[in-house]
Amino acid sequence: MWTLLSDHDWIRALRMTSYGFLFYGPGSYAWYQYLDYALPKQTVENLILKIVLNQIVLGPTVIAVVFAWNNLWQGKLSQLPEKYQKDALPTLLFVPLQARVAFMCLGSIFWNFCLSSTMSKWNLDHQ
């Protein structure tokens, strides 16, 4: 355990944590509030439009900001255009092979929580 902790890149962890707290959390909250305001009806069309907007607006924005934040912390802002050209599209399109199972499992945890909460609420309403 000590080896894992001593070999951990704490600066990278701080960089990503600060990005999450300062940018991703507040930004995604505002984005989803806006989507719910702009597309309030729970229809299949609105759901599809929200998914499409997430992919063409939020995804690229998140990638652009996290790359900029990371390069800023590393003192490599001058290399940012090259980083965008090299890594932005592959990052947007694919989860790396070695991370796909973990990525899907994490998503499943939250999805199962939502399903469980919905079923619990339904059961309470129909007792």
Coordinates of N, CA and C in Angstrom, one line a residue:
M1 N 0.8 -1.2 0.0 CA 0.0 0.0 0.0 C 0.9 1.3 0.0
W2 N 1.9 1.2 0.8 CA 2.8 2.4 0.9 C 3.4 2.7 -0.5
T3 N 3.8 1.6 -1.2 CA 4.4 1.8 -2.5 C 3.4 2.5 -3.5
L4 N 2.2 2.1 -3.4 CA 1.2 2.7 -4.3 C 1.0 4.2 -4.0
L5 N 1.0 4.5 -2.7 CA 0.8 5.9 -2.3 C 2.1 6.7 -2.6
S6 N 3.2 6.2 -2.5 CA 4.4 6.9 -2.7 C 4.7 7.1 -4.2
D7 N 4.2 6.2 -5.0 CA 4.4 6.3 -6.5 C 3.3 7.1 -7.2
H8 N 2.3 7.4 -6.4 CA 1.1 8.1 -7.0 C 1.5 9.6 -7.4
D9 N 1.0 10.0 -8.5 CA 1.3 11.4 -9.0 C 0.3 12.3 -8.4
W10 N 0.7 12.8 -7.2 CA -0.2 13.7 -6.4 C -0.5 15.0 -7.1
I11 N 0.5 15.6 -7.8 CA 0.3 16.8 -8.6 C -0.8 16.6 -9.6
R12 N -0.7 15.5 -10.4 CA -1.7 15.3 -11.4 C -3.1 15.1 -10.8
A13 N -3.1 14.4 -9.6 CA -4.4 14.2 -8.9 C -5.0 15.6 -8.5
L14 N -4.1 16.5 -8.0 CA -4.5 17.8 -7.6 C -5.0 18.6 -8.8
R15 N -4.3 18.5 -9.9 CA -4.7 19.2 -11.1 C -6.1 18.7 -11.6
M16 N -6.3 17.5 -11.6 CA -7.6 17.0 -12.1 C -8.7 17.2 -11.1
T17 N -8.4 17.1 -9.8 CA -9.4 17.5 -8.8 C -9.8 18.9 -8.8
S18 N -8.8 19.8 -9.0 CA -9.1 21.2 -9.1 C -9.9 21.5 -10.3
Y19 N -9.6 20.8 -11.4 CA -10.4 21.0 -12.7 C -11.9 20.6 -12.4
G20 N -12.1 19.5 -11.7 CA -13.4 19.0 -11.5 C -14.2 19.9 -10.6
F21 N -13.6 20.4 -9.5 CA -14.3 21.3 -8.6 C -14.5 22.7 -9.2
L22 N -13.5 23.2 -9.9 CA -13.6 24.6 -10.4 C -14.3 24.7 -11.7
F23 N -14.2 23.7 -12.6 CA -14.8 23.9 -13.9 C -15.8 22.8 -14.3
Y24 N -15.5 21.5 -14.2 CA -16.4 20.5 -14.6 C -17.7 20.5 -13.8
G25 N -17.6 20.5 -12.5 CA -18.8 20.4 -11.7 C -19.7 21.6 -11.9
P26 N -19.3 22.8 -11.7 CA -20.1 24.0 -11.9 C -20.6 24.1 -13.4
G27 N -19.7 23.9 -14.3 CA -20.0 24.0 -15.7 C -21.0 23.0 -16.2
S28 N -20.9 21.8 -15.8 CA -21.9 20.8 -16.2 C -23.2 21.0 -15.5
Y29 N -23.2 21.4 -14.3 CA -24.4 21.8 -13.6 C -25.2 22.9 -14.4
A30 N -24.5 23.9 -14.7 CA -25.1 25.0 -15.5 C -25.6 24.5 -16.9
W31 N -24.8 23.7 -17.5 CA -25.2 23.1 -18.8 C -26.5 22.3 -18.7
Y32 N -26.6 21.4 -17.8 CA -27.8 20.6 -17.7 C -29.0 21.4 -17.2
Q33 N -28.7 22.4 -16.4 CA -29.8 23.3 -16.1 C -30.4 24.0 -17.3
Y34 N -29.4 24.5 -18.1 CA -29.8 25.2 -19.4 C -30.6 24.2 -20.3
L35 N -30.1 23.0 -20.5 CA -30.8 22.0 -21.3 C -32.2 21.8 -20.8
D36 N -32.4 21.6 -19.5 CA -33.7 21.4 -19.0 C -34.6 22.6 -19.1
Y37 N -34.0 23.8 -19.1 CA -34.8 25.0 -19.3 C -35.2 25.1 -20.8
A38 N -34.2 24.9 -21.7 CA -34.4 25.0 -23.1 C -35.3 23.9 -23.7
L39 N -35.2 22.7 -23.1 CA -35.9 21.6 -23.6 C -36.7 20.9 -22.5
P40 N -37.7 21.6 -21.9 CA -38.3 21.1 -20.7 C -39.2 19.8 -20.8
K41 N -39.8 19.6 -22.0 CA -40.7 18.5 -22.2 C -39.9 17.2 -22.2
Q42 N -40.4 16.2 -21.5 CA -39.7 14.9 -21.5 C -40.2 14.0 -22.7
T43 N -39.7 14.3 -23.8 CA -40.1 13.6 -25.0 C -38.9 12.9 -25.6
V44 N -39.1 11.9 -26.5 CA -38.0 11.2 -27.1 C -37.2 12.2 -27.9
E45 N -37.8 13.1 -28.6 CA -37.1 14.1 -29.4 C -36.2 15.0 -28.6
N46 N -36.7 15.4 -27.5 CA -35.9 16.3 -26.6 C -34.7 15.5 -26.0
L47 N -34.9 14.2 -25.6 CA -33.9 13.4 -25.1 C -32.8 13.2 -26.2
I48 N -33.2 12.9 -27.4 CA -32.2 12.7 -28.5 C -31.4 14.0 -28.7
L49 N -32.2 15.2 -28.7 CA -31.5 16.5 -28.9 C -30.5 16.8 -27.8
K50 N -30.9 16.4 -26.6 CA -30.0 16.6 -25.4 C -28.7 15.8 -25.6
I51 N -28.8 14.6 -26.0 CA -27.7 13.7 -26.2 C -26.8 14.2 -27.3
V52 N -27.4 14.6 -28.4 CA -26.7 15.2 -29.6 C -25.9 16.5 -29.1
L53 N -26.6 17.4 -28.4 CA -26.0 18.6 -27.9 C -24.8 18.3 -27.0
N54 N -25.0 17.3 -26.1 CA -23.9 16.9 -25.2 C -22.7 16.5 -26.0
Q55 N -22.9 15.7 -27.1 CA -21.8 15.2 -27.9 C -21.1 16.3 -28.7
I56 N -21.9 17.3 -29.2 CA -21.3 18.3 -30.1 C -20.9 19.6 -29.4
V57 N -21.5 19.8 -28.2 CA -21.1 21.0 -27.5 C -20.4 20.7 -26.2
L58 N -20.9 20.0 -25.3 CA -20.3 19.7 -24.0 C -19.0 18.9 -24.1
G59 N -19.0 17.9 -24.9 CA -17.8 17.0 -25.0 C -16.6 17.8 -25.5
P60 N -16.7 18.5 -26.6 CA -15.5 19.2 -27.1 C -15.1 20.4 -26.1
T61 N -16.1 21.0 -25.5 CA -15.8 22.0 -24.5 C -15.0 21.5 -23.3
V62 N -15.5 20.4 -22.8 CA -14.8 19.7 -21.7 C -13.4 19.4 -22.1
I63 N -13.2 18.8 -23.2 CA -11.8 18.4 -23.7 C -11.0 19.7 -23.8
A64 N -11.5 20.7 -24.4 CA -10.7 21.9 -24.6 C -10.3 22.5 -23.3
V65 N -11.2 22.6 -22.3 CA -10.9 23.2 -21.0 C -9.9 22.3 -20.2
V66 N -10.1 21.0 -20.2 CA -9.2 20.2 -19.4 C -7.8 20.1 -20.0
F67 N -7.7 20.1 -21.3 CA -6.4 20.2 -21.9 C -5.7 21.5 -21.6
A68 N -6.5 22.6 -21.7 CA -5.9 23.9 -21.4 C -5.5 24.0 -19.9
W69 N -6.3 23.5 -19.0 CA -6.0 23.5 -17.6 C -4.8 22.7 -17.3
N70 N -4.7 21.6 -17.9 CA -3.5 20.7 -17.7 C -2.3 21.4 -18.2
N71 N -2.3 21.9 -19.4 CA -1.1 22.6 -19.9 C -0.7 23.8 -19.2
L72 N -1.7 24.5 -18.7 CA -1.4 25.7 -17.8 C -0.7 25.3 -16.6
W73 N -1.1 24.3 -15.9 CA -0.5 23.8 -14.7 C 1.0 23.3 -15.0
Q74 N 1.2 22.7 -16.2 CA 2.5 22.2 -16.5 C 3.4 23.3 -17.1
G75 N 2.9 24.5 -17.3 CA 3.7 25.5 -17.9 C 3.9 25.3 -19.4
K76 N 2.9 24.7 -20.1 CA 3.1 24.3 -21.5 C 1.9 24.9 -22.3
L77 N 1.5 26.1 -22.0 CA 0.4 26.7 -22.8 C 0.8 26.9 -24.3
S78 N 2.1 27.1 -24.6 CA 2.5 27.3 -25.9 C 2.3 26.0 -26.7
Q79 N 2.2 24.8 -26.1 CA 2.1 23.6 -26.7 C 0.6 23.1 -26.9
L80 N -0.3 24.0 -26.4 CA -1.7 23.7 -26.4 C -2.3 23.4 -27.8
P81 N -2.0 24.3 -28.8 CA -2.5 24.0 -30.1 C -2.1 22.6 -30.7
E82 N -0.9 22.3 -30.4 CA -0.4 20.9 -30.9 C -1.1 19.8 -30.1
K83 N -1.4 20.0 -28.8 CA -2.1 19.0 -28.0 C -3.5 18.9 -28.6
Y84 N -4.2 20.0 -28.9 CA -5.5 19.9 -29.5 C -5.5 19.1 -30.8
Q85 N -4.5 19.4 -31.7 CA -4.5 18.8 -33.0 C -4.2 17.3 -32.8
K86 N -3.4 16.9 -31.9 CA -2.9 15.5 -31.8 C -4.0 14.7 -31.0
D87 N -4.5 15.2 -29.9 CA -5.3 14.4 -29.0 C -6.8 14.7 -28.8
A88 N -7.2 15.8 -29.3 CA -8.6 16.2 -29.0 C -9.6 15.2 -29.6
L89 N -9.5 15.0 -30.9 CA -10.5 14.1 -31.6 C -10.4 12.7 -31.1
P90 N -9.3 12.1 -30.9 CA -9.2 10.7 -30.3 C -9.8 10.7 -28.9
T91 N -9.6 11.7 -28.1 CA -10.1 11.7 -26.8 C -11.7 11.8 -26.8
L92 N -12.2 12.6 -27.7 CA -13.6 12.8 -27.8 C -14.3 11.5 -28.3
L93 N -13.7 10.8 -29.2 CA -14.3 9.7 -29.9 C -14.2 8.3 -29.1
F94 N -13.1 8.2 -28.4 CA -12.9 6.9 -27.8 C -12.4 6.9 -26.4
V95 N -12.9 5.9 -25.6 CA -12.3 5.6 -24.3 C -11.2 4.6 -24.6
P96 N -10.0 4.8 -24.1 CA -8.9 3.8 -24.4 C -9.3 2.4 -24.1
L97 N -8.9 1.5 -24.8 CA -9.2 0.1 -24.7 C -9.0 -0.4 -23.2
Q98 N -7.9 -0.1 -22.6 CA -7.6 -0.5 -21.2 C -8.6 0.1 -20.2
A99 N -9.3 1.1 -20.6 CA -10.2 1.8 -19.6 C -11.7 1.6 -19.9
R100 N -12.0 0.9 -20.9 CA -13.4 0.7 -21.3 C -14.3 0.0 -20.3
V101 N -13.8 -1.1 -19.8 CA -14.6 -1.9 -18.8 C -14.8 -1.1 -17.5
A102 N -13.7 -0.4 -17.0 CA -13.9 0.4 -15.8 C -14.8 1.6 -16.1
F103 N -14.7 2.2 -17.3 CA -15.6 3.3 -17.6 C -17.1 2.8 -17.6
M104 N -17.3 1.7 -18.3 CA -18.7 1.2 -18.3 C -19.2 0.8 -16.9
C105 N -18.4 0.2 -16.1 CA -18.8 -0.2 -14.8 C -19.1 1.0 -13.9
L106 N -18.3 2.1 -14.0 CA -18.7 3.3 -13.3 C -20.0 3.9 -13.7
G107 N -20.2 3.9 -15.0 CA -21.5 4.4 -15.5 C -22.6 3.5 -15.1
S108 N -22.4 2.2 -15.0 CA -23.5 1.3 -14.6 C -23.8 1.5 -13.1
I109 N -22.8 1.8 -12.3 CA -23.1 2.1 -10.9 C -24.1 3.2 -10.7
F110 N -23.9 4.3 -11.4 CA -24.8 5.4 -11.3 C -26.1 5.1 -12.0
W111 N -26.1 4.4 -13.1 CA -27.4 4.1 -13.8 C -28.2 3.2 -12.9
N112 N -27.6 2.2 -12.2 CA -28.3 1.3 -11.3 C -28.8 2.0 -10.1
F113 N -28.1 3.0 -9.6 CA -28.6 3.8 -8.5 C -29.9 4.5 -9.0
C114 N -29.9 5.1 -10.2 CA -31.1 5.8 -10.7 C -32.2 4.8 -10.8
L115 N -32.0 3.7 -11.4 CA -33.1 2.7 -11.5 C -33.6 2.2 -10.2
S116 N -32.7 2.0 -9.3 CA -33.1 1.5 -7.9 C -33.9 2.6 -7.2
S117 N -33.5 3.9 -7.4 CA -34.3 5.0 -6.7 C -35.7 5.1 -7.4
T118 N -35.7 5.0 -8.7 CA -37.0 5.1 -9.3 C -37.9 3.9 -8.9
M119 N -37.4 2.7 -8.9 CA -38.3 1.6 -8.5 C -38.7 1.7 -7.0
S120 N -37.8 2.2 -6.2 CA -38.1 2.4 -4.8 C -39.3 3.4 -4.6
K121 N -39.2 4.5 -5.3 CA -40.2 5.5 -5.3 C -41.5 5.0 -5.8
W122 N -41.5 4.2 -6.9 CA -42.7 3.6 -7.5 C -43.3 2.7 -6.5
N123 N -42.5 1.9 -5.8 CA -43.1 0.9 -4.8 C -43.7 1.6 -3.6
L124 N -43.1 2.7 -3.2 CA -43.7 3.5 -2.1 C -45.0 4.1 -2.5
D125 N -45.1 4.6 -3.7 CA -46.3 5.3 -4.2 C -47.4 4.3 -4.4
H126 N -47.1 3.0 -4.6 CA -48.2 2.0 -4.9 C -48.4 1.0 -3.8
Q127 N -48.2 1.4 -2.6 CA -48.4 0.5 -1.5 C -49.8 0.7 -0.9

